[in-house]
PDB file of C-alpha atoms in Angstrom:
ATOM      1  CA  UNK A   1      13.452   6.965  16.851  1.00 47.00           C
ATOM      2  CA  UNK A   2      15.870   8.604  14.454  1.00 45.00           C
ATOM      3  CA  UNK A   3      15.503   7.546  10.835  1.00 51.00           C
ATOM      4  CA  UNK A   4      18.462   5.458   9.541  1.00 57.00           C
ATOM      5  CA  UNK A   5      20.903   7.505   7.433  1.00 56.00           C
ATOM      6  CA  UNK A   6      20.414   5.554   4.148  1.00 61.00           C
ATOM      7  CA  UNK A   7      16.624   5.928   4.386  1.00 65.00           C
ATOM      8  CA  UNK A   8      16.959   9.592   5.288  1.00 67.00           C
ATOM      9  CA  UNK A   9      19.283  10.242   2.341  1.00 68.00           C
ATOM     10  CA  UNK A  10      16.942   8.404  -0.035  1.00 66.00           C
ATOM     11  CA  UNK A  11      13.912  10.354   1.175  1.00 66.00           C
ATOM     12  CA  UNK A  12      15.813  13.637   0.785  1.00 70.00           C
ATOM     13  CA  UNK A  13      16.933  12.754  -2.754  1.00 70.00           C
ATOM     14  CA  UNK A  14      13.378  11.841  -3.765  1.00 69.00           C
ATOM     15  CA  UNK A  15      12.014  15.041  -2.230  1.00 67.00           C
ATOM     16  CA  UNK A  16      14.574  17.169  -4.100  1.00 71.00           C
ATOM     17  CA  UNK A  17      13.842  15.412  -7.381  1.00 68.00           C
ATOM     18  CA  UNK A  18      10.081  15.896  -7.056  1.00 68.00           C
ATOM     19  CA  UNK A  19      10.552  19.505  -5.921  1.00 66.00           C
ATOM     20  CA  UNK A  20      12.546  20.264  -9.077  1.00 66.00           C
ATOM     21  CA  UNK A  21       9.998  18.430 -11.200  1.00 65.00           C
ATOM     22  CA  UNK A  22       6.980  20.291  -9.840  1.00 64.00           C
ATOM     23  CA  UNK A  23       8.813  23.599 -10.059  1.00 62.00           C
ATOM     24  CA  UNK A  24       7.820  23.778 -13.737  1.00 55.00           C
ATOM     25  CA  UNK A  25       4.164  24.062 -12.680  1.00 55.00           C
ATOM     26  CA  UNK A  26       4.900  27.194 -10.642  1.00 56.00           C
ATOM     27  CA  UNK A  27       3.737  30.292 -12.616  1.00 55.00           C
ATOM     28  CA  UNK A  28       6.602  32.265 -11.093  1.00 53.00           C
ATOM     29  CA  UNK A  29       9.068  30.034 -12.975  1.00 52.00           C
ATOM     30  CA  UNK A  30       7.262  29.096 -16.198  1.00 52.00           C
ATOM     31  CA  UNK A  31       6.071  32.489 -17.514  1.00 53.00           C
ATOM     32  CA  UNK A  32       2.432  31.590 -16.876  1.00 55.00           C
ATOM     33  CA  UNK A  33       2.530  28.377 -18.899  1.00 60.00           C
ATOM     34  CA  UNK A  34      -0.233  25.923 -17.993  1.00 61.00           C
ATOM     35  CA  UNK A  35       1.159  22.454 -17.357  1.00 61.00           C
ATOM     36  CA  UNK A  36      -1.146  19.429 -17.190  1.00 76.00           C
ATOM     37  CA  UNK A  37      -0.543  16.494 -14.870  1.00 75.00           C
ATOM     38  CA  UNK A  38       0.273  14.288 -17.869  1.00 80.00           C
ATOM     39  CA  UNK A  39       2.813  16.794 -19.188  1.00 80.00           C
ATOM     40  CA  UNK A  40       4.385  16.995 -15.761  1.00 76.00           C
ATOM     41  CA  UNK A  41       4.729  13.234 -15.602  1.00 79.00           C
ATOM     42  CA  UNK A  42       6.165  13.080 -19.106  1.00 81.00           C
ATOM     43  CA  UNK A  43       8.785  15.656 -18.144  1.00 77.00           C
ATOM     44  CA  UNK A  44       9.606  13.591 -15.095  1.00 75.00           C
ATOM     45  CA  UNK A  45       9.969  10.478 -17.244  1.00 76.00           C
ATOM     46  CA  UNK A  46      12.293  12.318 -19.627  1.00 75.00           C
ATOM     47  CA  UNK A  47      14.289  13.696 -16.697  1.00 72.00           C
ATOM     48  CA  UNK A  48      14.880  10.128 -15.491  1.00 68.00           C
ATOM     49  CA  UNK A  49      16.976   9.318 -18.555  1.00 64.00           C
ATOM     50  CA  UNK A  50      19.969  11.375 -17.441  1.00 63.00           C
ATOM     51  CA  UNK A  51      19.258  13.177 -14.213  1.00 62.00           C
ATOM     52  CA  UNK A  52      18.693  10.737 -11.359  1.00 59.00           C
ATOM     53  CA  UNK A  53      20.598  10.007  -8.145  1.00 59.00           C
ATOM     54  CA  UNK A  54      23.331   7.368  -8.408  1.00 70.00           C
ATOM     55  CA  UNK A  55      21.768   5.112  -5.792  1.00 77.00           C
ATOM     56  CA  UNK A  56      19.719   2.393  -7.598  1.00 82.00           C
ATOM     57  CA  UNK A  57      17.178   2.133  -4.755  1.00 82.00           C
ATOM     58  CA  UNK A  58      16.483   5.864  -4.973  1.00 83.00           C
ATOM     59  CA  UNK A  59      16.185   5.764  -8.759  1.00 84.00           C
ATOM     60  CA  UNK A  60      13.804   2.819  -8.522  1.00 88.00           C
ATOM     61  CA  UNK A  61      11.662   4.556  -5.907  1.00 87.00           C
ATOM     62  CA  UNK A  62      11.305   7.698  -8.052  1.00 86.00           C
ATOM     63  CA  UNK A  63      10.386   5.581 -11.090  1.00 88.00           C
ATOM     64  CA  UNK A  64       7.874   3.681  -8.967  1.00 91.00           C
ATOM     65  CA  UNK A  65       6.255   6.924  -7.787  1.00 88.00           C
ATOM     66  CA  UNK A  66       5.943   8.228 -11.351  1.00 88.00           C
ATOM     67  CA  UNK A  67       4.604   4.889 -12.608  1.00 91.00           C
ATOM     68  CA  UNK A  68       2.040   4.752  -9.817  1.00 91.00           C
ATOM     69  CA  UNK A  69       0.801   8.275 -10.566  1.00 88.00           C
ATOM     70  CA  UNK A  70       0.600   7.444 -14.292  1.00 89.00           C
ATOM     71  CA  UNK A  71      -1.584   4.463 -13.379  1.00 91.00           C
ATOM     72  CA  UNK A  72      -3.812   6.444 -11.017  1.00 88.00           C
ATOM     73  CA  UNK A  73      -4.403   9.005 -13.773  1.00 88.00           C
ATOM     74  CA  UNK A  74      -5.408   6.248 -16.194  1.00 89.00           C
ATOM     75  CA  UNK A  75      -2.279   6.258 -18.389  1.00 90.00           C
ATOM     76  CA  UNK A  76      -1.652   2.506 -18.338  1.00 89.00           C
ATOM     77  CA  UNK A  77       0.957   2.363 -21.122  1.00 90.00           C
ATOM     78  CA  UNK A  78       3.586   4.660 -19.595  1.00 90.00           C
ATOM     79  CA  UNK A  79       2.659   3.388 -16.134  1.00 92.00           C
ATOM     80  CA  UNK A  80       3.505  -0.191 -17.031  1.00 93.00           C
ATOM     81  CA  UNK A  81       6.766   0.796 -18.748  1.00 92.00           C
ATOM     82  CA  UNK A  82       7.904   2.887 -15.781  1.00 91.00           C
ATOM     83  CA  UNK A  83       6.933   0.254 -13.225  1.00 95.00           C
ATOM     84  CA  UNK A  84       8.667  -2.515 -15.174  1.00 95.00           C
ATOM     85  CA  UNK A  85      11.911  -0.516 -15.171  1.00 92.00           C
ATOM     86  CA  UNK A  86      11.527   0.210 -11.453  1.00 93.00           C
ATOM     87  CA  UNK A  87      10.956  -3.460 -10.595  1.00 95.00           C
ATOM     88  CA  UNK A  88      13.964  -4.520 -12.661  1.00 94.00           C
ATOM     89  CA  UNK A  89      16.191  -2.121 -10.706  1.00 91.00           C
ATOM     90  CA  UNK A  90      14.743  -3.287  -7.414  1.00 92.00           C
ATOM     91  CA  UNK A  91      15.268  -6.954  -8.271  1.00 91.00           C
ATOM     92  CA  UNK A  92      18.914  -6.258  -9.070  1.00 91.00           C
ATOM     93  CA  UNK A  93      19.839  -3.949  -6.207  1.00 89.00           C
ATOM     94  CA  UNK A  94      17.413  -4.337  -3.285  1.00 87.00           C
ATOM     95  CA  UNK A  95      17.503  -7.164  -0.782  1.00 86.00           C
ATOM     96  CA  UNK A  96      14.416  -9.306  -0.316  1.00 86.00           C
ATOM     97  CA  UNK A  97      12.023  -8.649   1.375  1.00 85.00           C
ATOM     98  CA  UNK A  98      11.389  -4.959   0.790  1.00 86.00           C
ATOM     99  CA  UNK A  99       8.120  -3.000   1.244  1.00 84.00           C
ATOM    100  CA  UNK A 100       8.975  -0.541  -1.553  1.00 86.00           C
ATOM    101  CA  UNK A 101       9.375  -3.394  -4.021  1.00 91.00           C
ATOM    102  CA  UNK A 102       6.135  -4.979  -2.802  1.00 91.00           C
ATOM    103  CA  UNK A 103       4.286  -1.736  -3.578  1.00 90.00           C
ATOM    104  CA  UNK A 104       5.884  -1.389  -7.017  1.00 93.00           C
ATOM    105  CA  UNK A 105       4.916  -4.983  -7.845  1.00 95.00           C
ATOM    106  CA  UNK A 106       1.361  -4.342  -6.673  1.00 92.00           C
ATOM    107  CA  UNK A 107       0.845  -1.466  -9.103  1.00 94.00           C
ATOM    108  CA  UNK A 108       2.612  -3.374 -11.869  1.00 95.00           C
ATOM    109  CA  UNK A 109       0.139  -6.219 -11.295  1.00 95.00           C
ATOM    110  CA  UNK A 110      -2.773  -3.774 -11.542  1.00 93.00           C
ATOM    111  CA  UNK A 111      -1.513  -2.249 -14.793  1.00 94.00           C
ATOM    112  CA  UNK A 112      -0.900  -5.731 -16.224  1.00 95.00           C
ATOM    113  CA  UNK A 113      -4.418  -6.803 -15.290  1.00 93.00           C
ATOM    114  CA  UNK A 114      -5.969  -3.678 -16.779  1.00 92.00           C
ATOM    115  CA  UNK A 115      -3.928  -4.201 -19.960  1.00 91.00           C
ATOM    116  CA  UNK A 116      -5.813  -7.467 -20.504  1.00 92.00           C
ATOM    117  CA  UNK A 117      -3.397 -10.053 -19.083  1.00 92.00           C
ATOM    118  CA  UNK A 118      -5.048 -11.248 -15.838  1.00 92.00           C
ATOM    119  CA  UNK A 119      -3.101 -14.515 -15.753  1.00 93.00           C
ATOM    120  CA  UNK A 120       0.261 -12.740 -15.763  1.00 94.00           C
ATOM    121  CA  UNK A 121      -0.992 -10.224 -13.222  1.00 94.00           C
ATOM    122  CA  UNK A 122      -1.714 -13.059 -10.766  1.00 91.00           C
ATOM    123  CA  UNK A 123       1.945 -14.084 -10.813  1.00 93.00           C
ATOM    124  CA  UNK A 124       3.017 -10.493 -10.145  1.00 94.00           C
ATOM    125  CA  UNK A 125       0.493 -10.183  -7.304  1.00 90.00           C
ATOM    126  CA  UNK A 126       1.931 -13.341  -5.776  1.00 88.00           C
ATOM    127  CA  UNK A 127       5.459 -11.958  -6.029  1.00 91.00           C
ATOM    128  CA  UNK A 128       4.283  -8.823  -4.255  1.00 91.00           C
ATOM    129  CA  UNK A 129       2.660 -10.878  -1.508  1.00 86.00           C
ATOM    130  CA  UNK A 130       5.901 -12.777  -0.975  1.00 88.00           C
ATOM    131  CA  UNK A 131       7.303  -9.601   0.608  1.00 89.00           C
ATOM    132  CA  UNK A 132       4.517  -9.592   3.219  1.00 88.00           C
ATOM    133  CA  UNK A 133       4.081 -11.764   6.262  1.00 90.00           C
ATOM    134  CA  UNK A 134       0.931 -10.204   7.653  1.00 91.00           C
ATOM    135  CA  UNK A 135      -2.102  -8.016   6.900  1.00 91.00           C
ATOM    136  CA  UNK A 136      -3.866  -5.979   9.578  1.00 93.00           C
ATOM    137  CA  UNK A 137      -7.376  -4.769   8.777  1.00 92.00           C
ATOM    138  CA  UNK A 138      -9.584  -2.223  10.453  1.00 91.00           C
ATOM    139  CA  UNK A 139     -13.071  -3.701  10.860  1.00 87.00           C
ATOM    140  CA  UNK A 140     -15.798  -1.061  10.354  1.00 86.00           C
ATOM    141  CA  UNK A 141     -15.675   0.342   6.837  1.00 88.00           C
ATOM    142  CA  UNK A 142     -13.034  -2.120   5.627  1.00 90.00           C
ATOM    143  CA  UNK A 143     -14.525  -5.521   6.373  1.00 86.00           C
ATOM    144  CA  UNK A 144     -18.033  -4.027   6.546  1.00 86.00           C
ATOM    145  CA  UNK A 145     -19.838  -1.311   4.525  1.00 86.00           C
ATOM    146  CA  UNK A 146     -19.389   0.986   7.524  1.00 82.00           C
ATOM    147  CA  UNK A 147     -23.019   0.767   8.632  1.00 82.00           C
ATOM    148  CA  UNK A 148     -24.131  -0.018  12.186  1.00 79.00           C
ATOM    149  CA  UNK A 149     -27.465  -1.838  12.230  1.00 83.00           C
ATOM    150  CA  UNK A 150     -29.600  -1.924  15.380  1.00 86.00           C
ATOM    151  CA  UNK A 151     -32.816  -3.879  15.851  1.00 84.00           C
ATOM    152  CA  UNK A 152     -35.811  -2.748  17.935  1.00 88.00           C
ATOM    153  CA  UNK A 153     -34.120  -4.071  21.043  1.00 85.00           C
ATOM    154  CA  UNK A 154     -30.968  -2.038  20.462  1.00 84.00           C
ATOM    155  CA  UNK A 155     -28.898  -5.097  19.523  1.00 79.00           C
ATOM    156  CA  UNK A 156     -26.185  -4.246  17.009  1.00 80.00           C
ATOM    157  CA  UNK A 157     -25.376  -6.375  13.954  1.00 81.00           C
ATOM    158  CA  UNK A 158     -22.788  -6.132  11.184  1.00 84.00           C
ATOM    159  CA  UNK A 159     -22.776  -7.085   7.509  1.00 85.00           C
ATOM    160  CA  UNK A 160     -19.778  -8.776   5.854  1.00 86.00           C
ATOM    161  CA  UNK A 161     -19.060  -9.439   2.184  1.00 84.00           C
ATOM    162  CA  UNK A 162     -18.640 -13.107   1.224  1.00 83.00           C
ATOM    163  CA  UNK A 163     -16.122 -12.176  -1.497  1.00 84.00           C
ATOM    164  CA  UNK A 164     -13.923 -10.446   1.063  1.00 85.00           C
ATOM    165  CA  UNK A 165     -14.074 -13.620   3.099  1.00 84.00           C
ATOM    166  CA  UNK A 166     -12.900 -15.707   0.168  1.00 86.00           C
ATOM    167  CA  UNK A 167     -10.018 -13.306  -0.476  1.00 85.00           C
ATOM    168  CA  UNK A 168      -8.910 -13.440   3.156  1.00 86.00           C
ATOM    169  CA  UNK A 169      -9.081 -17.226   3.104  1.00 83.00           C
ATOM    170  CA  UNK A 170      -6.824 -17.251   0.019  1.00 81.00           C
ATOM    171  CA  UNK A 171      -4.337 -14.940   1.770  1.00 82.00           C
ATOM    172  CA  UNK A 172      -4.233 -17.239   4.787  1.00 81.00           C
ATOM    173  CA  UNK A 173      -3.698 -20.192   2.465  1.00 79.00           C
ATOM    174  CA  UNK A 174      -0.720 -18.349   0.967  1.00 75.00           C
ATOM    175  CA  UNK A 175       0.834 -18.008   4.445  1.00 81.00           C
ATOM    176  CA  UNK A 176      -0.088 -14.349   4.981  1.00 87.00           C
ATOM    177  CA  UNK A 177      -1.355 -13.921   8.546  1.00 90.00           C
ATOM    178  CA  UNK A 178      -4.439 -11.706   8.858  1.00 91.00           C
ATOM    179  CA  UNK A 179      -5.356  -9.780  12.002  1.00 92.00           C
ATOM    180  CA  UNK A 180      -8.199  -7.388  12.805  1.00 91.00           C
ATOM    181  CA  UNK A 181      -8.018  -4.048  14.580  1.00 89.00           C
ATOM    182  CA  UNK A 182     -11.076  -2.023  15.631  1.00 87.00           C
ATOM    183  CA  UNK A 183     -11.985   0.941  17.770  1.00 85.00           C
ATOM    184  CA  UNK A 184     -15.138  -0.938  18.765  1.00 83.00           C
ATOM    185  CA  UNK A 185     -15.448  -4.260  20.585  1.00 78.00           C
ATOM    186  CA  UNK A 186     -14.855  -7.127  18.141  1.00 71.00           C
ATOM    187  CA  UNK A 187     -17.020  -9.674  19.974  1.00 75.00           C
ATOM    188  CA  UNK A 188     -19.906  -9.283  17.535  1.00 75.00           C
ATOM    189  CA  UNK A 189     -17.605  -9.992  14.570  1.00 81.00           C
ATOM    190  CA  UNK A 190     -15.450 -12.626  16.214  1.00 82.00           C
ATOM    191  CA  UNK A 191     -17.539 -15.534  14.915  1.00 82.00           C
ATOM    192  CA  UNK A 192     -17.010 -14.384  11.323  1.00 85.00           C
ATOM    193  CA  UNK A 193     -13.260 -13.971  11.849  1.00 84.00           C
ATOM    194  CA  UNK A 194     -12.944 -17.414  13.360  1.00 84.00           C
ATOM    195  CA  UNK A 195     -14.821 -18.929  10.392  1.00 83.00           C
ATOM    196  CA  UNK A 196     -12.178 -17.446   8.100  1.00 82.00           C
ATOM    197  CA  UNK A 197      -9.195 -18.447  10.224  1.00 82.00           C
ATOM    198  CA  UNK A 198      -8.415 -14.784  10.862  1.00 86.00           C
ATOM    199  CA  UNK A 199      -6.795 -13.594  14.068  1.00 83.00           C
ATOM    200  CA  UNK A 200      -5.688 -12.272  16.458  1.00 89.00           C
ATOM    201  CA  UNK A 201      -8.303  -9.581  17.047  1.00 89.00           C
ATOM    202  CA  UNK A 202      -7.798  -6.323  18.917  1.00 90.00           C
ATOM    203  CA  UNK A 203     -10.914  -4.376  19.874  1.00 88.00           C
ATOM    204  CA  UNK A 204     -11.590  -1.129  21.738  1.00 90.00           C
ATOM    205  CA  UNK A 205      -8.354   0.208  20.237  1.00 90.00           C
ATOM    206  CA  UNK A 206      -8.257   4.013  20.161  1.00 90.00           C
ATOM    207  CA  UNK A 207      -4.526   4.262  19.395  1.00 93.00           C
ATOM    208  CA  UNK A 208      -4.166   2.599  15.993  1.00 93.00           C
ATOM    209  CA  UNK A 209      -0.379   3.081  15.850  1.00 93.00           C
ATOM    210  CA  UNK A 210       0.065   1.218  19.137  1.00 94.00           C
ATOM    211  CA  UNK A 211      -2.498  -1.368  18.014  1.00 94.00           C
ATOM    212  CA  UNK A 212      -0.590  -2.123  14.811  1.00 94.00           C
ATOM    213  CA  UNK A 213       2.658  -2.517  16.766  1.00 94.00           C
ATOM    214  CA  UNK A 214       0.954  -4.792  19.285  1.00 95.00           C
ATOM    215  CA  UNK A 215      -0.525  -7.007  16.569  1.00 94.00           C
ATOM    216  CA  UNK A 216       2.823  -7.183  14.764  1.00 94.00           C
ATOM    217  CA  UNK A 217       4.351  -8.485  17.985  1.00 94.00           C
ATOM    218  CA  UNK A 218       1.550 -11.039  18.323  1.00 93.00           C
ATOM    219  CA  UNK A 219       2.110 -12.118  14.717  1.00 92.00           C
ATOM    220  CA  UNK A 220       5.901 -12.284  15.237  1.00 91.00           C
ATOM    221  CA  UNK A 221       6.536 -10.019  12.261  1.00 91.00           C
ATOM    222  CA  UNK A 222       8.285  -6.707  11.702  1.00 89.00           C
ATOM    223  CA  UNK A 223       6.066  -3.709  10.800  1.00 88.00           C
ATOM    224  CA  UNK A 224       7.996  -3.375   7.513  1.00 85.00           C
ATOM    225  CA  UNK A 225       6.609  -6.762   6.448  1.00 88.00           C
ATOM    226  CA  UNK A 226       3.050  -5.989   7.457  1.00 91.00           C
ATOM    227  CA  UNK A 227       0.353  -4.146   5.470  1.00 89.00           C
ATOM    228  CA  UNK A 228      -2.387  -2.145   7.192  1.00 91.00           C
ATOM    229  CA  UNK A 229      -5.742  -1.098   5.750  1.00 91.00           C
ATOM    230  CA  UNK A 230      -8.032   1.526   7.253  1.00 91.00           C
ATOM    231  CA  UNK A 231     -10.739   3.842   5.933  1.00 90.00           C
ATOM    232  CA  UNK A 232     -11.115   6.805   8.300  1.00 89.00           C
ATOM    233  CA  UNK A 233      -9.172   9.559  10.048  1.00 90.00           C
ATOM    234  CA  UNK A 234      -8.699   7.590  13.316  1.00 89.00           C
ATOM    235  CA  UNK A 235      -6.890   4.935  11.242  1.00 91.00           C
ATOM    236  CA  UNK A 236      -4.199   7.283   9.927  1.00 91.00           C
ATOM    237  CA  UNK A 237      -1.734   6.753  12.824  1.00 91.00           C
ATOM    238  CA  UNK A 238      -1.733   3.040  11.965  1.00 90.00           C
ATOM    239  CA  UNK A 239       0.123   3.819   8.739  1.00 87.00           C
ATOM    240  CA  UNK A 240       3.011   5.557  10.518  1.00 76.00           C
TER     241      UNK A 240
END
């Protein structure tokens, strides 16, 4: 399907902005100057002050990207400042619900938690979750350590983490539907999923993109309001 024009224009504006930003790291343009990742981000942050697209959603998305990268590099101070500004723009100019805003809020919650304010971070996490209706999880490697255990009779067993179970139960309590997608049969794990109130389940799924769409239909939710988590190359199409 052809991408809607507003989304296409926003993606193009973001790509052009980042292309110009990373141009300074190209030795052909900077006389051999070595530019660190932190310096690159700081230049991007300074560039934001007077050289951003007019569209608020595009500006917010660029600020969110920079804030997220700051956080992933361990620079919590500038990450939190950038993400706060991005969220403020999104709250003012983007209709609820919105997956971009959900992601910005998620990283803002993480920076707030790491800054020593776990109570406030919980409220931000909850605001992020409000944008989601459903969560689809791959089984092996996400809900398990990724190990396949066979006994002397060749019977397979799986190991699940009790803390993951508690987290999924909390999500279900907060009205986020949780479904499970796996390339293997899910019969061996079905008892655990039923204990947690998780479902539907889709096993023997080799096409993860189709599987995610099918589960979204079963959950009566749009893909834009659904999060997917996988851990391996066969899971990549599920993120499309």
